[in-house]
Short mmCIF file of C-alpha atoms in Angstrom, two decimals:
data_model
loop_
_atom_site.label_atom_id
_atom_site.label_comp_id
_atom_site.label_asym_id
_atom_site.label_seq_id
_atom_site.Cartn_x
_atom_site.Cartn_y
_atom_site.Cartn_z
CA UNK A 53 -0.06 -0.12 0.24
CA UNK A 54 1.39 3.39 -0.69
CA UNK A 55 1.19 6.11 1.79
CA UNK A 56 0.26 9.32 0.39
CA UNK A 57 1.42 12.45 2.47
CA UNK A 58 -1.70 14.96 2.00
CA UNK A 59 -1.56 18.76 2.30
CA UNK A 60 -4.24 21.49 2.79
CA UNK A 61 -5.39 21.42 -0.62
CA UNK A 62 -5.79 17.66 -0.59
CA UNK A 63 -8.08 17.47 2.80
CA UNK A 64 -10.88 16.40 0.44
CA UNK A 65 -9.13 13.28 -0.93
CA UNK A 66 -8.32 12.39 2.86
CA UNK A 67 -11.60 12.88 3.80
CA UNK A 68 -13.00 10.36 0.96
CA UNK A 69 -10.35 7.83 2.16
CA UNK A 70 -12.00 7.83 5.62
CA UNK A 71 -15.40 7.67 4.27
CA UNK A 72 -14.52 4.17 2.51
CA UNK A 73 -13.04 2.93 5.49
CA UNK A 74 -9.31 3.51 5.05
CA UNK A 75 -6.79 4.78 7.72
CA UNK A 76 -5.56 8.41 7.44
CA UNK A 77 -3.36 9.76 10.27
CA UNK A 78 -4.07 13.35 10.88
CA UNK A 79 -2.34 16.20 13.08
CA UNK A 80 -3.50 17.85 16.50
CA UNK A 81 -2.14 20.48 18.76
CA UNK A 82 -0.61 17.40 21.02
CA UNK A 83 0.43 14.55 18.65
CA UNK A 84 -0.53 13.11 15.28
CA UNK A 85 -3.82 10.53 15.37
CA UNK A 86 -4.44 7.32 13.34
CA UNK A 87 -7.64 8.19 12.19
CA UNK A 88 -10.44 5.76 10.99
CA UNK A 89 -14.24 6.39 10.85
CA UNK A 90 -15.46 5.95 14.31
CA UNK A 91 -18.85 4.38 12.84
CA UNK A 92 -17.04 1.82 10.81
CA UNK A 93 -15.94 -1.18 13.47
CA UNK A 94 -14.05 -2.82 10.73
CA UNK A 95 -11.94 0.23 10.32
CA UNK A 96 -11.38 0.79 13.79
CA UNK A 97 -10.28 -2.80 13.80
CA UNK A 98 -7.74 -1.96 11.43
CA UNK A 99 -6.15 0.59 14.03
CA UNK A 100 -5.49 -1.94 16.50
CA UNK A 101 -4.07 -4.20 13.64
CA UNK A 102 -1.70 -1.54 12.24
CA UNK A 103 -0.62 -0.16 15.65
CA UNK A 104 -0.42 -3.73 17.17
CA UNK A 105 -2.53 -2.01 19.99
CA UNK A 106 -4.42 -4.29 22.48
CA UNK A 107 -7.96 -4.45 21.78
CA UNK A 108 -8.78 -3.72 25.42
CA UNK A 109 -7.43 -0.23 24.92
CA UNK A 110 -10.18 2.16 24.25
CA UNK A 111 -10.03 4.95 21.79
CA UNK A 112 -10.75 8.59 21.90
CA UNK A 113 -13.39 9.64 19.60
CA UNK A 114 -12.48 13.24 17.75
CA UNK A 115 -15.49 15.29 16.94
CA UNK A 116 -15.58 18.84 14.93
CA UNK A 117 -17.98 20.30 17.41
CA UNK A 118 -19.49 19.42 20.65
CA UNK A 119 -22.86 19.19 19.06
CA UNK A 120 -21.51 15.56 17.45
CA UNK A 121 -21.33 14.00 20.88
CA UNK A 122 -25.00 14.26 21.42
CA UNK A 123 -25.68 11.21 19.42
CA UNK A 124 -23.66 8.84 21.72
CA UNK A 125 -23.65 10.25 25.13
CA UNK A 126 -26.36 9.43 27.60
CA UNK A 127 -26.20 11.95 29.94
CA UNK A 128 -23.58 14.89 30.84
CA UNK A 129 -21.78 15.66 33.89
CA UNK A 130 -23.14 19.08 35.14
CA UNK A 131 -19.65 20.83 34.77
CA UNK A 132 -19.59 19.92 31.03
CA UNK A 133 -20.83 23.22 29.42
CA UNK A 134 -18.57 25.04 31.53
CA UNK A 135 -15.47 22.82 30.73
CA UNK A 136 -16.41 22.65 27.05
CA UNK A 137 -16.74 26.69 26.52
CA UNK A 138 -13.51 27.22 28.35
CA UNK A 139 -11.14 24.23 26.89
CA UNK A 140 -12.83 23.15 23.78
CA UNK A 141 -11.21 22.91 21.17
CA UNK A 142 -8.14 21.80 23.01
CA UNK A 143 -5.70 19.34 24.62
CA UNK A 144 -8.62 18.11 26.88
CA UNK A 145 -10.44 14.74 26.53
CA UNK A 146 -13.81 14.17 28.00
CA UNK A 147 -15.22 10.68 29.26
CA UNK A 148 -18.86 10.25 29.28
CA UNK A 149 -21.17 7.46 29.71
CA UNK A 150 -22.83 6.70 26.86
CA UNK A 151 -26.04 5.38 25.15
CA UNK A 152 -26.14 1.56 24.81
CA UNK A 153 -25.05 0.41 21.53
CA UNK A 154 -24.00 3.95 20.03
CA UNK A 155 -20.76 2.76 19.50
CA UNK A 156 -19.07 -0.24 18.82
CA UNK A 157 -17.36 -2.06 21.57
CA UNK A 158 -14.35 -1.85 19.32
CA UNK A 159 -14.10 1.93 20.23
CA UNK A 160 -14.88 1.77 23.94
CA UNK A 161 -13.13 -1.26 24.75
CA UNK A 162 -16.23 -3.07 25.84
CA UNK A 163 -16.80 -0.32 28.11
CA UNK A 164 -20.06 1.56 29.10
CA UNK A 165 -18.16 4.99 28.68
CA UNK A 166 -16.50 6.63 25.73
CA UNK A 167 -13.82 9.46 25.35
CA UNK A 168 -14.11 12.63 23.26
CA UNK A 169 -12.34 15.24 22.10
CA UNK A 170 -12.22 18.60 19.96
CA UNK A 171 -8.74 19.00 18.61
CA UNK A 172 -7.36 22.54 18.08
CA UNK A 173 -6.28 21.88 14.73
CA UNK A 174 -8.05 23.78 11.66
CA UNK A 175 -7.12 20.80 9.13
CA UNK A 176 -8.23 18.14 11.34
CA UNK A 177 -11.42 19.78 12.57
CA UNK A 178 -11.94 20.23 8.47
CA UNK A 179 -11.27 16.70 7.79
CA UNK A 180 -13.64 15.47 10.20
CA UNK A 181 -16.53 17.72 8.77
CA UNK A 182 -15.87 16.59 5.38
CA UNK A 183 -15.97 13.01 6.30
CA UNK A 184 -19.24 13.49 8.09
CA UNK A 185 -18.35 11.18 11.02
CA UNK A 186 -16.23 11.38 14.14
CA UNK A 187 -12.71 9.95 14.04
CA UNK A 188 -11.26 7.72 16.60
CA UNK A 189 -7.46 8.65 16.61
CA UNK A 190 -4.95 7.16 18.53
CA UNK A 191 -1.43 8.13 18.11
CA UNK A 192 -0.40 7.32 14.87
CA UNK A 193 2.76 5.22 15.89
CA UNK A 194 3.75 1.59 16.81
CA UNK A 195 1.76 0.85 20.09
CA UNK A 196 3.96 1.37 23.31
CA UNK A 197 6.57 3.35 21.16
CA UNK A 198 7.38 7.28 21.72
CA UNK A 199 4.12 8.86 19.88
CA UNK A 200 4.47 10.90 16.67
CA UNK A 201 4.92 14.55 16.60
CA UNK A 202 5.62 15.06 13.02
CA UNK A 203 4.02 13.46 9.64
CA UNK A 204 7.50 12.16 8.88
CA UNK A 205 7.36 10.27 12.42
CA UNK A 206 4.30 8.65 11.50
CA UNK A 207 5.58 8.27 7.82
CA UNK A 208 8.35 6.37 9.80
CA UNK A 209 6.16 3.78 11.73
CA UNK A 210 3.35 3.46 9.47
CA UNK A 211 4.55 3.98 5.97
CA UNK A 212 2.85 1.01 3.70
CA UNK A 213 0.33 0.10 6.12
CA UNK A 214 -1.96 3.10 6.05
CA UNK A 215 -3.67 5.00 2.96
CA UNK A 216 -2.37 8.75 3.96
CA UNK A 217 -1.08 11.30 6.37
CA UNK A 218 -2.43 14.73 6.44
CA UNK A 219 0.69 16.89 7.43
CA UNK A 220 0.67 20.07 9.63
CA UNK A 221 4.25 20.21 10.64
CA UNK A 222 5.37 19.72 14.13
CA UNK A 223 2.63 19.78 16.82
CA UNK A 224 2.98 22.50 19.35
CA UNK A 225 2.31 20.68 22.39
CA UNK A 226 4.29 17.27 21.99
CA UNK A 227 2.12 15.11 24.70
CA UNK A 228 -1.39 13.72 24.35
CA UNK A 229 -4.15 15.49 25.86
CA UNK A 230 -5.53 15.42 29.29
CA UNK A 231 -7.98 12.68 30.08
CA UNK A 232 -11.06 14.00 32.52
CA UNK A 233 -13.59 11.50 33.74
CA UNK A 234 -16.97 13.00 33.70
CA UNK A 235 -18.86 9.70 33.98
CA UNK A 236 -18.95 9.59 37.94
CA UNK A 237 -20.03 12.51 40.33
CA UNK A 238 -16.23 13.35 40.85
CA UNK A 239 -14.47 14.66 38.02
CA UNK A 240 -11.30 13.11 37.69
CA UNK A 241 -8.06 13.18 35.75
CA UNK A 242 -6.85 9.76 34.36
CA UNK A 243 -4.03 11.12 32.33
CA UNK A 244 -2.43 14.40 32.77
CA UNK A 245 -1.57 16.57 29.85
CA UNK A 246 -1.46 20.46 28.74
CA UNK A 247 -4.66 21.16 30.41
CA UNK A 248 -3.29 21.41 34.02
CA UNK A 249 -5.24 19.75 37.53
CA UNK A 250 -4.70 23.36 38.55
CA UNK A 251 -6.02 25.21 35.42
CA UNK A 252 -9.10 22.96 35.64
CA UNK A 253 -9.57 23.57 39.48
CA UNK A 254 -9.57 27.45 38.58
CA UNK A 255 -12.45 27.13 36.07
CA UNK A 256 -14.63 24.88 38.04
CA UNK A 257 -13.52 26.25 42.01
CA UNK A 258 -13.43 22.64 42.90
CA UNK A 259 -10.53 20.05 43.82
CA UNK A 260 -10.13 17.73 41.06
CA UNK A 261 -8.43 14.22 42.27
CA UNK A 262 -5.74 12.72 39.68
CA UNK A 263 -6.06 8.77 39.19
CA UNK A 264 -2.64 7.79 39.74
CA UNK A 265 -2.97 4.18 39.59
CA UNK A 266 -1.37 1.99 37.03
CA UNK A 267 -3.12 -0.24 34.92
CA UNK A 268 -1.98 -4.06 34.91
CA UNK A 269 -1.97 -5.93 31.76
CA UNK A 270 -5.04 -7.93 32.85
CA UNK A 271 -7.24 -4.67 33.51
CA UNK A 272 -9.22 -2.83 30.91
CA UNK A 273 -7.83 0.89 31.18
CA UNK A 274 -10.84 3.41 31.32
CA UNK A 275 -8.64 5.67 29.26
CA UNK A 276 -5.21 5.43 26.95
CA UNK A 277 -1.77 5.66 28.04
CA UNK A 278 -2.59 4.45 32.02
CA UNK A 279 -0.50 1.31 31.43
CA UNK A 280 2.66 0.94 33.55
CA UNK A 281 5.23 1.19 30.61
CA UNK A 282 4.22 3.21 27.60
CA UNK A 283 5.90 5.32 24.88
CA UNK A 284 9.18 3.61 25.18
CA UNK A 285 12.07 3.75 22.57
CA UNK A 286 13.96 0.15 22.27
CA UNK A 287 17.11 2.07 23.95
CA UNK A 288 16.95 1.79 27.85
CA UNK A 289 15.84 4.90 29.50
CA UNK A 290 17.04 5.99 32.75
CA UNK A 291 15.55 9.33 34.67
CA UNK A 292 18.19 11.45 36.20
CA UNK A 293 17.58 13.49 39.24
CA UNK A 294 19.12 16.70 39.51
CA UNK A 295 21.82 15.96 41.87
CA UNK A 296 22.92 12.45 40.39
CA UNK A 297 24.21 13.36 36.79
CA UNK A 298 27.71 13.18 37.68
CA UNK A 299 27.11 9.98 39.40
CA UNK A 300 25.04 8.28 36.46
CA UNK A 301 27.78 9.62 33.93
CA UNK A 302 30.46 8.27 36.05
CA UNK A 303 28.60 4.72 36.28
CA UNK A 304 28.38 5.01 32.36
CA UNK A 305 31.68 5.29 31.93
CA UNK A 306 32.64 2.54 34.44
CA UNK A 307 30.31 0.08 32.71
CA UNK A 308 31.45 1.10 28.91
CA UNK A 309 27.45 2.56 28.20
CA UNK A 310 27.31 4.97 25.38
CA UNK A 311 24.92 7.56 26.75
CA UNK A 312 22.81 9.75 24.93
CA UNK A 313 21.48 12.73 26.65
CA UNK A 314 17.74 14.16 26.27
CA UNK A 315 17.97 17.14 28.75
CA UNK A 316 17.45 21.06 28.66
CA UNK A 317 20.76 23.31 27.53
CA UNK A 318 22.03 24.04 31.06
CA UNK A 319 22.45 20.15 31.66
CA UNK A 320 23.70 19.28 28.12
CA UNK A 321 26.18 22.19 27.77
CA UNK A 322 27.67 20.55 31.23
CA UNK A 323 28.44 17.20 29.76
CA UNK A 324 29.34 15.91 26.61
CA UNK A 325 28.33 12.71 24.92
CA UNK A 326 28.59 10.94 21.68
CA UNK A 327 25.03 11.86 21.17
CA UNK A 328 22.35 14.30 22.79
CA UNK A 329 19.08 15.61 21.95
CA UNK A 330 18.83 19.33 23.38
CA UNK A 331 15.42 20.98 24.30
CA UNK A 332 14.91 24.66 22.87
CA UNK A 333 15.14 26.00 25.99
CA UNK A 334 15.13 25.56 29.86
CA UNK A 335 11.34 25.52 30.28
CA UNK A 336 9.04 22.60 30.84
CA UNK A 337 7.04 23.51 27.85
CA UNK A 338 10.11 23.11 25.51
CA UNK A 339 10.78 19.46 27.20
CA UNK A 340 7.44 18.24 26.84
CA UNK A 341 7.24 19.41 23.10
CA UNK A 342 10.64 17.68 22.51
CA UNK A 343 10.16 14.54 24.58
CA UNK A 344 8.94 12.29 22.10
CA UNK A 345 10.96 13.79 19.28
CA UNK A 346 13.86 13.44 21.33
CA UNK A 347 13.44 9.85 22.49
CA UNK A 348 12.84 8.75 18.71
CA UNK A 349 15.89 10.64 17.44
CA UNK A 350 18.23 9.06 19.96
CA UNK A 351 17.01 5.53 19.60
CA UNK A 352 17.03 5.86 15.91
CA UNK A 353 20.49 6.95 15.70
CA UNK A 354 21.54 3.94 17.10
CA UNK A 355 24.45 5.40 18.83
CA UNK A 356 23.72 4.81 22.23
CA UNK A 357 23.42 2.04 24.97
CA UNK A 358 21.37 3.91 27.32
CA UNK A 359 19.24 7.28 27.10
CA UNK A 360 19.62 9.73 30.38
CA UNK A 361 16.85 11.67 30.74
CA UNK A 362 16.40 14.88 32.63
CA UNK A 363 13.45 15.38 35.05
CA UNK A 364 11.12 18.54 36.32
CA UNK A 365 9.05 18.96 39.41
CA UNK A 366 5.82 16.85 39.07
CA UNK A 367 3.46 19.70 38.91
CA UNK A 368 1.42 21.97 36.47
CA UNK A 369 2.78 20.96 32.82
CA UNK A 370 5.21 19.11 34.13
CA UNK A 371 3.14 16.38 35.99
CA UNK A 372 2.33 15.69 31.89
CA UNK A 373 5.96 15.28 31.05
CA UNK A 374 7.03 13.27 33.96
CA UNK A 375 4.10 10.99 33.26
CA UNK A 376 4.92 10.18 29.79
CA UNK A 377 8.69 10.00 30.81
CA UNK A 378 8.28 7.42 33.83
CA UNK A 379 6.26 5.23 31.39
CA UNK A 380 9.05 5.75 28.81
CA UNK A 381 11.53 4.72 31.65
CA UNK A 382 9.68 2.02 32.78
CA UNK A 383 9.54 4.06 36.22
CA UNK A 384 13.20 3.60 36.47
CA UNK A 385 15.29 6.56 37.89
CA UNK A 386 19.08 6.08 38.26
CA UNK A 387 20.23 4.56 41.34
CA UNK A 388 23.95 3.19 42.57
CA UNK A 389 22.38 0.58 44.23
#
């Protein structure tokens, strides 16, 4: 199968393929999604096959406007209108209880809930409108590997496996959306993202708990990205605490390990390495935007035995960055023990 790269003037062609049941990856402000018509179970099934994704992992349904959710949602949480008015379109996924039979179990993972998002990307909103149906859109990569933040990342992983990719350059945020569960009385964050706990609490004037439990292989997650290990390159990753860089690099030299650095300029400038990926600046925003690209670049270069990654405080956007990095590293920090 030829995988075509679509530009803006070719969105109609991409929408036609989706309408016919083909798979087309699309850009969002977070990462690229692997699109299939959410109303065609056979097409959705192809998403799992192409990604190598476990079939119990539910998918996010991408809509062009809030009204598209009404065909599926059983009832809305009282906070829904305020949340949607403030955060959509944007990097926030909402989980609702759905009408029985309104979506295939292939989409929902067999659950009585489903996740919905309106991405903040004009090309993709147009693509959904022209398709005439919502699109499922898990990250457009091989399952478990770092998510794609450019069309070329998608092409690298899925060339020859999907019909096309709608190109819109690099994504702005770099990690997947926040997932907020609104199917119960207490809104709960199941996956942190760019819409932070603090931002939600400010808008809603209530405390929003964060579900930190990591789903076991035998459990069905309520939202994507809840598994213990995820976003992982083939090269092992270790998180390095701020005071441990000297010790970690000394350990690597003693054990003849070629190290790739994934770090801010301040850290990268202090240490030389055979290979490194340096974030654009010192900010957590730059680190989040570069995390998956950096993991991919260091892994694909094939010059390193191990990746040492810089950590950030786990608050605000740092919570999303660390959530992804911890899973990429299998929860492992460098330790001399």
